[in-house]
Amino acid sequence: MHVLIVGSGISGLRLADLLSNSDITFNMIEARDRIGGRILTEIPSSDNYYDLGPTWFWPEKEPKIVKLIEELKLSTIEQYNNGQSLLELNDNKPVKFIKSSELNSYCMRIEGGINALVQAIYRRIPSLDIELNTRANAIKHNKNQTYTITAVNKLSGEVKKYDADAVVFTLPPRLLFENIDFTPELPEEVKVDLLNKPTWMGAQAKAIITYEQAFWRIDGLSGNAISWQGPLREIYDVSTPNGDSALFGFFGMTPADRSRETEASIEDKVISQLVRLFGEQARDYKAFYYKDWSQDKNTVTSGDTLNIESFPTYGQPPAYLDNVYFAGTEYDTNNGGHLEGALASAEYAFNNLTK
């Protein structure tokens, strides 16, 4: 059997990793010019690494990622959670101090950023054939029960066709529905299922601000904050052990509001908020990193314009055809939205391919 994996995020890479120990051959295409998908780590130096995509895992309830990290011999960092945290409700009320445990449960980061996990998986897949800048746009089920996938090289415009016995799509559900032409057509219940799965982080943006020292820790603060004034809704300490100190935040601003701002004006608003919360020392920052996932056309569709306010119902869609599978964090029932869910969905696809 030969498998085509569409997408080189953590699900696609983990599936390739598992298949490399089987008799199944495979290759991979990726629309981006890099591997990793929604895993995006800024690495200004070996001691400084900041995740603008997934950031944490929860070892007490996520065994798959814990086991994989141990296998790959990666080092981890416990999320800093000491001191008091801040709660900012509105303009008319002073900032409140609350217990850090009320804002952040026990979680871990990976030394080197989540990109270290991506690269470690990639390195142990022998002769993995990945064609970057190659966007799939159609799949056809052939009479001999094989599949032909049509894709376009985004740089050259060349149309390419790939034949496979099985196909695993690792695109977010809505992106899959909007970008891939299925022959035969997807059943109505599959279309509805895909459209009802919002893209995790699809409407979100993240900012990271670095400093010479974690002055908030000196002041007895954890760096955690919840704010209803914004522009950041949640803020956490993501300092690196041997590098710069840093604060990281999710935005409360909608994609529409962010689109009316320049990156410079967003930076100004974020710094003003940090000064308001943590004092004038927050104005003396080193670097500002920003990623608006709602503008990433390799991640989102026009339907992903609202922040997810309640946890979506994720899981596998109804069956389409034999040997067409879906992997990615939105396709896992128990840990959708987390790295654990992405890994679990890759194992699900692997188990179906090898049964």
Short mmCIF file of C-alpha atoms in Angstrom, two decimals:
data_model
loop_
_atom_site.label_atom_id
_atom_site.label_comp_id
_atom_site.label_asym_id
_atom_site.label_seq_id
_atom_site.Cartn_x
_atom_site.Cartn_y
_atom_site.Cartn_z
CA MET A 1 0.00 0.00 0.00
CA HIS A 2 1.11 3.54 -0.77
CA VAL A 3 -0.26 6.50 1.21
CA LEU A 4 -0.29 10.19 0.38
CA ILE A 5 -0.30 12.43 3.47
CA VAL A 6 -1.67 15.91 2.79
CA GLY A 7 -0.18 18.35 5.30
CA SER A 8 2.99 18.31 7.39
CA GLY A 9 1.67 19.51 10.74
CA ILE A 10 2.20 17.45 13.86
CA SER A 11 -0.50 14.94 12.81
CA GLY A 12 1.00 14.36 9.38
CA LEU A 13 4.53 14.05 10.72
CA ARG A 14 3.49 11.69 13.51
CA LEU A 15 1.62 9.52 11.00
CA ALA A 16 4.71 9.39 8.78
CA ASP A 17 6.76 8.52 11.86
CA LEU A 18 4.46 5.58 12.65
CA LEU A 19 4.28 4.41 9.02
CA SER A 20 8.08 4.42 8.74
CA ASN A 21 8.09 1.35 11.00
CA SER A 22 5.62 -0.53 8.79
CA ASP A 23 5.64 -2.00 5.28
CA ILE A 24 3.51 0.87 3.97
CA THR A 25 5.18 3.44 1.71
CA PHE A 26 4.18 7.08 1.80
CA ASN A 27 4.93 10.59 0.65
CA MET A 28 3.69 14.00 1.75
CA ILE A 29 2.68 17.33 0.23
CA GLU A 30 2.50 20.62 2.11
CA ALA A 31 1.06 23.98 1.02
CA ARG A 32 3.38 26.01 3.25
CA ASP A 33 7.07 26.60 2.63
CA ARG A 34 7.87 24.88 5.94
CA ILE A 35 6.79 21.90 8.01
CA GLY A 36 4.91 22.16 11.29
CA GLY A 37 1.51 23.57 10.32
CA ARG A 38 0.10 25.59 13.21
CA ILE A 39 3.22 24.95 15.25
CA LEU A 40 5.22 28.16 14.84
CA THR A 41 8.18 28.97 17.06
CA GLU A 42 10.16 32.20 16.83
CA ILE A 43 13.81 31.33 17.55
CA PRO A 44 15.97 34.48 17.69
CA SER A 45 18.76 32.50 19.41
CA SER A 46 19.38 29.04 20.86
CA ASP A 47 18.37 30.25 24.33
CA ASN A 48 15.30 32.17 23.17
CA TYR A 49 12.29 30.43 21.64
CA TYR A 50 8.71 31.62 21.69
CA ASP A 51 5.67 29.68 20.51
CA LEU A 52 3.12 31.63 18.50
CA GLY A 53 1.09 28.48 17.95
CA PRO A 54 0.58 25.67 20.49
CA THR A 55 2.54 26.37 23.67
CA TRP A 56 1.70 23.83 26.37
CA PHE A 57 0.85 20.25 27.16
CA TRP A 58 -0.75 18.84 30.32
CA PRO A 59 1.23 15.78 31.52
CA GLU A 60 -1.33 14.61 34.05
CA LYS A 61 -3.96 13.94 31.37
CA GLU A 62 -2.09 13.73 28.06
CA PRO A 63 -0.14 10.43 27.95
CA LYS A 64 0.58 10.31 24.22
CA ILE A 65 2.61 13.50 24.09
CA VAL A 66 4.36 12.62 27.35
CA LYS A 67 5.44 9.25 25.94
CA LEU A 68 6.57 10.79 22.65
CA ILE A 69 8.61 13.48 24.40
CA GLU A 70 10.29 10.79 26.48
CA GLU A 71 11.03 8.70 23.38
CA LEU A 72 12.57 11.69 21.63
CA LYS A 73 14.54 12.65 24.76
CA LEU A 74 13.29 16.23 24.77
CA SER A 75 13.60 18.44 27.84
CA THR A 76 10.60 20.24 29.31
CA ILE A 77 9.91 23.40 31.30
CA GLU A 78 7.22 23.73 33.94
CA GLN A 79 4.96 26.71 33.29
CA TYR A 80 5.81 29.47 35.78
CA ASN A 81 2.87 29.97 38.09
CA ASN A 82 4.25 31.49 41.31
CA GLY A 83 3.00 34.70 42.89
CA GLN A 84 -0.23 36.56 42.44
CA SER A 85 -2.12 36.96 39.19
CA LEU A 86 -4.15 39.89 37.94
CA LEU A 87 -7.81 40.30 37.00
CA GLU A 88 -8.85 43.44 35.14
CA LEU A 89 -12.62 43.76 34.69
CA ASN A 90 -13.28 47.22 33.29
CA ASP A 91 -12.18 50.86 33.33
CA ASN A 92 -14.06 51.72 36.49
CA LYS A 93 -12.66 49.06 38.77
CA PRO A 94 -9.10 48.60 40.05
CA VAL A 95 -7.08 45.54 39.07
CA LYS A 96 -7.69 42.62 41.44
CA PHE A 97 -5.12 40.16 42.74
CA ILE A 98 -6.11 36.49 42.53
CA LYS A 99 -4.46 33.11 43.05
CA SER A 100 -2.44 31.95 40.06
CA SER A 101 -3.99 28.50 40.35
CA GLU A 102 -7.32 30.06 39.37
CA LEU A 103 -5.91 31.09 35.98
CA ASN A 104 -3.54 28.33 35.01
CA SER A 105 -3.53 24.61 35.73
CA TYR A 106 -0.35 22.55 35.86
CA CYS A 107 1.13 22.47 32.37
CA MET A 108 4.52 22.14 30.69
CA ARG A 109 6.41 23.61 27.76
CA ILE A 110 9.08 22.00 25.62
CA GLU A 111 12.62 23.33 25.79
CA GLY A 112 13.37 24.78 22.37
CA GLY A 113 9.66 25.42 21.78
CA ILE A 114 7.13 23.07 20.22
CA ASN A 115 9.20 23.28 17.05
CA ALA A 116 11.74 21.08 18.84
CA LEU A 117 9.10 18.33 18.84
CA VAL A 118 8.41 18.86 15.13
CA GLN A 119 12.09 18.67 14.22
CA ALA A 120 12.75 15.64 16.42
CA ILE A 121 9.92 13.69 14.76
CA TYR A 122 11.09 14.80 11.31
CA ARG A 123 14.68 13.71 11.96
CA ARG A 124 13.75 10.15 12.82
CA ILE A 125 11.69 9.53 9.66
CA PRO A 126 14.12 7.99 7.15
CA SER A 127 14.06 9.59 3.70
CA LEU A 128 10.73 11.37 4.19
CA ASP A 129 9.68 12.82 0.85
CA ILE A 130 7.93 16.17 1.45
CA GLU A 131 7.02 18.50 -1.39
CA LEU A 132 6.59 21.99 0.05
CA ASN A 133 4.63 24.85 -1.53
CA THR A 134 2.28 22.23 -2.98
CA ARG A 135 -1.43 22.77 -2.39
CA ALA A 136 -3.87 19.90 -2.94
CA ASN A 137 -7.09 20.94 -4.63
CA ALA A 138 -8.83 17.73 -5.76
CA ILE A 139 -9.14 14.02 -5.06
CA LYS A 140 -10.71 11.45 -7.38
CA HIS A 141 -11.65 7.88 -6.55
CA ASN A 142 -10.60 5.66 -9.45
CA LYS A 143 -12.32 2.51 -10.73
CA ASN A 144 -9.39 0.39 -9.56
CA GLN A 145 -10.00 1.64 -5.99
CA THR A 146 -6.94 3.90 -6.00
CA TYR A 147 -6.99 7.68 -5.64
CA THR A 148 -5.58 10.49 -7.76
CA ILE A 149 -4.83 13.74 -5.95
CA THR A 150 -4.32 16.92 -7.94
CA ALA A 151 -2.15 19.70 -6.51
CA VAL A 152 -0.56 22.94 -7.65
CA ASN A 153 2.95 24.14 -6.93
CA LYS A 154 2.39 27.65 -5.56
CA LEU A 155 5.75 28.92 -6.84
CA SER A 156 5.81 27.55 -10.39
CA GLY A 157 2.10 27.08 -11.03
CA GLU A 158 2.80 23.52 -12.15
CA VAL A 159 -0.12 21.12 -11.77
CA LYS A 160 0.93 17.77 -10.31
CA LYS A 161 -0.93 14.49 -9.86
CA TYR A 162 -0.26 11.87 -7.20
CA ASP A 163 -1.57 8.32 -7.20
CA ALA A 164 -2.09 6.51 -3.92
CA ASP A 165 -3.92 3.54 -2.43
CA ALA A 166 -4.94 5.65 0.55
CA VAL A 167 -5.02 9.35 1.41
CA VAL A 168 -4.83 11.06 4.79
CA PHE A 169 -5.91 14.70 4.91
CA THR A 170 -4.53 16.65 7.88
CA LEU A 171 -6.07 20.02 6.99
CA PRO A 172 -8.48 21.72 9.40
CA PRO A 173 -12.03 20.59 8.55
CA ARG A 174 -13.31 23.88 7.13
CA LEU A 175 -10.15 24.41 5.08
CA LEU A 176 -10.49 20.87 3.76
CA PHE A 177 -14.10 21.45 2.75
CA GLU A 178 -13.37 24.76 1.04
CA ASN A 179 -10.15 23.83 -0.78
CA ILE A 180 -10.57 20.22 -1.90
CA ASP A 181 -12.85 19.06 -4.73
CA PHE A 182 -14.02 15.52 -3.94
CA THR A 183 -15.04 13.00 -6.63
CA PRO A 184 -17.40 11.44 -5.78
CA GLU A 185 -18.86 14.38 -3.90
CA LEU A 186 -18.85 14.37 -0.12
CA PRO A 187 -22.16 13.20 1.37
CA GLU A 188 -24.26 15.96 2.88
CA GLU A 189 -23.73 14.73 6.44
CA VAL A 190 -19.95 14.90 5.97
CA LYS A 191 -20.16 18.46 4.60
CA VAL A 192 -22.25 19.57 7.57
CA ASP A 193 -19.88 17.89 10.01
CA LEU A 194 -16.79 19.57 8.53
CA LEU A 195 -18.40 23.00 8.46
CA ASN A 196 -19.49 22.67 12.08
CA LYS A 197 -15.92 22.15 13.28
CA PRO A 198 -14.36 25.61 13.81
CA THR A 199 -10.64 25.82 13.16
CA TRP A 200 -8.77 25.74 16.45
CA MET A 201 -6.95 29.08 16.89
CA GLY A 202 -8.47 30.15 13.58
CA ALA A 203 -9.83 33.45 14.88
CA GLN A 204 -7.04 33.98 17.36
CA ALA A 205 -3.85 36.05 17.38
CA LYS A 206 -0.90 35.82 19.74
CA ALA A 207 1.73 38.29 20.88
CA ILE A 208 5.00 37.76 22.74
CA ILE A 209 6.93 40.61 24.36
CA THR A 210 10.48 40.02 25.62
CA TYR A 211 12.42 41.77 28.41
CA GLU A 212 15.87 41.76 29.97
CA GLN A 213 14.43 40.46 33.22
CA ALA A 214 11.13 39.20 34.62
CA PHE A 215 10.42 42.32 36.69
CA TRP A 216 6.91 41.04 37.45
CA ARG A 217 8.44 38.12 39.37
CA ILE A 218 10.47 40.54 41.46
CA ASP A 219 7.18 42.28 42.28
CA GLY A 220 5.66 38.97 43.41
CA LEU A 221 3.52 38.48 40.31
CA SER A 222 3.19 35.33 38.22
CA GLY A 223 2.82 37.20 34.94
CA ASN A 224 -0.66 35.70 34.56
CA ALA A 225 -3.49 38.10 33.88
CA ILE A 226 -7.07 38.09 32.64
CA SER A 227 -8.31 41.35 31.15
CA TRP A 228 -11.70 42.42 29.83
CA GLN A 229 -10.23 45.75 28.69
CA GLY A 230 -7.71 44.25 26.29
CA PRO A 231 -6.38 44.14 23.74
CA LEU A 232 -4.97 40.93 25.31
CA ARG A 233 -7.55 38.74 27.05
CA GLU A 234 -5.10 36.28 28.68
CA ILE A 235 -1.44 36.85 29.55
CA TYR A 236 1.20 34.37 30.79
CA ASP A 237 4.92 34.23 31.58
CA VAL A 238 6.83 32.38 28.82
CA SER A 239 10.37 33.24 29.86
CA THR A 240 13.11 30.86 28.74
CA PRO A 241 15.42 29.39 31.40
CA ASN A 242 18.68 30.71 29.96
CA GLY A 243 17.47 33.53 27.75
CA ASP A 244 15.20 36.55 27.88
CA SER A 245 12.13 36.97 30.01
CA ALA A 246 8.83 37.16 28.17
CA LEU A 247 5.10 37.69 28.46
CA PHE A 248 2.70 36.04 26.07
CA GLY A 249 -0.91 36.89 25.33
CA PHE A 250 -4.05 35.78 23.51
CA PHE A 251 -6.12 38.58 22.02
CA GLY A 252 -9.65 39.48 22.97
CA MET A 253 -9.97 41.67 19.87
CA THR A 254 -11.95 40.08 17.04
CA PRO A 255 -10.27 39.39 13.69
CA ALA A 256 -12.32 42.24 12.17
CA ASP A 257 -11.06 44.70 14.80
CA ARG A 258 -7.47 43.54 14.35
CA SER A 259 -7.72 43.89 10.58
CA ARG A 260 -8.47 47.59 10.99
CA GLU A 261 -5.20 48.10 12.86
CA THR A 262 -1.61 48.08 11.69
CA GLU A 263 0.83 45.77 13.42
CA ALA A 264 2.53 48.89 14.84
CA SER A 265 -0.73 50.16 16.35
CA ILE A 266 -1.47 46.73 17.81
CA GLU A 267 2.01 46.69 19.34
CA ASP A 268 1.36 50.12 20.89
CA LYS A 269 -1.95 48.96 22.34
CA VAL A 270 -0.40 45.80 23.80
CA ILE A 271 2.47 47.70 25.44
CA SER A 272 0.05 50.27 26.88
CA GLN A 273 -1.97 47.45 28.40
CA LEU A 274 1.13 45.81 29.93
CA VAL A 275 2.16 49.17 31.43
CA ARG A 276 -1.33 49.51 32.87
CA LEU A 277 -1.13 46.04 34.42
CA PHE A 278 2.53 45.66 35.38
CA GLY A 279 3.87 49.20 35.60
CA GLU A 280 6.27 51.43 33.67
CA GLN A 281 8.94 48.73 33.47
CA ALA A 282 6.77 47.03 30.85
CA ARG A 283 7.52 49.90 28.47
CA ASP A 284 11.21 48.95 28.27
CA TYR A 285 10.82 45.82 26.13
CA LYS A 286 13.30 44.17 23.76
CA ALA A 287 11.20 42.53 21.04
CA PHE A 288 7.59 42.14 19.97
CA TYR A 289 6.40 39.05 18.07
CA TYR A 290 2.93 38.80 16.58
CA LYS A 291 0.97 36.19 14.66
CA ASP A 292 -2.60 36.68 13.51
CA TRP A 293 -3.86 33.22 12.63
CA SER A 294 -7.06 34.63 11.17
CA GLN A 295 -4.95 36.00 8.29
CA ASP A 296 -3.21 32.68 7.60
CA LYS A 297 -4.82 31.27 4.46
CA ASN A 298 -3.11 27.92 5.05
CA THR A 299 -5.11 27.62 8.28
CA VAL A 300 -8.46 29.39 8.09
CA THR A 301 -11.45 30.10 5.88
CA SER A 302 -13.86 33.01 5.81
CA GLY A 303 -16.01 31.07 8.27
CA ASP A 304 -13.41 31.35 11.03
CA THR A 305 -14.11 34.95 12.00
CA LEU A 306 -15.40 34.55 15.57
CA ASN A 307 -13.38 33.60 18.64
CA ILE A 308 -14.37 30.22 20.05
CA GLU A 309 -16.24 31.04 23.27
CA SER A 310 -17.20 27.46 24.21
CA PHE A 311 -15.36 24.25 23.47
CA PRO A 312 -16.44 22.80 20.08
CA THR A 313 -17.61 19.24 19.50
CA TYR A 314 -14.67 17.67 17.73
CA GLY A 315 -14.13 14.13 16.40
CA GLN A 316 -14.13 12.08 13.20
CA PRO A 317 -16.67 12.97 10.50
CA PRO A 318 -19.04 10.33 9.11
CA ALA A 319 -17.36 7.85 6.76
CA TYR A 320 -16.68 8.96 3.18
CA LEU A 321 -14.84 6.25 1.25
CA ASP A 322 -12.55 3.41 2.26
CA ASN A 323 -8.92 4.47 2.64
CA VAL A 324 -9.64 8.20 2.92
CA TYR A 325 -8.84 9.37 6.46
CA PHE A 326 -8.79 12.63 8.38
CA ALA A 327 -6.16 13.52 10.99
CA GLY A 328 -5.61 16.71 12.98
CA THR A 329 -6.56 18.15 16.32
CA GLU A 330 -10.16 18.89 15.26
CA TYR A 331 -10.71 15.21 14.41
CA ASP A 332 -10.09 13.88 17.93
CA THR A 333 -13.01 13.52 20.31
CA ASN A 334 -11.21 13.59 23.66
CA ASN A 335 -8.41 16.13 23.20
CA GLY A 336 -9.49 18.26 20.25
CA GLY A 337 -7.67 21.59 20.16
CA HIS A 338 -4.58 20.20 21.90
CA LEU A 339 -1.36 18.63 20.65
CA GLU A 340 -2.57 15.44 22.34
CA GLY A 341 -5.58 15.40 20.04
CA ALA A 342 -3.41 15.86 16.96
CA LEU A 343 -1.24 12.91 17.99
CA ALA A 344 -4.25 10.74 18.84
CA SER A 345 -5.81 11.40 15.43
CA ALA A 346 -2.56 10.37 13.73
CA GLU A 347 -2.63 7.10 15.67
CA TYR A 348 -6.26 6.61 14.63
CA ALA A 349 -5.33 6.96 10.96
CA PHE A 350 -2.33 4.65 11.38
CA ASN A 351 -4.43 1.97 13.06
CA ASN A 352 -6.95 2.06 10.22
CA LEU A 353 -4.25 1.90 7.57
CA THR A 354 -2.57 -1.11 9.17
CA LYS A 355 -5.56 -3.15 10.34
#
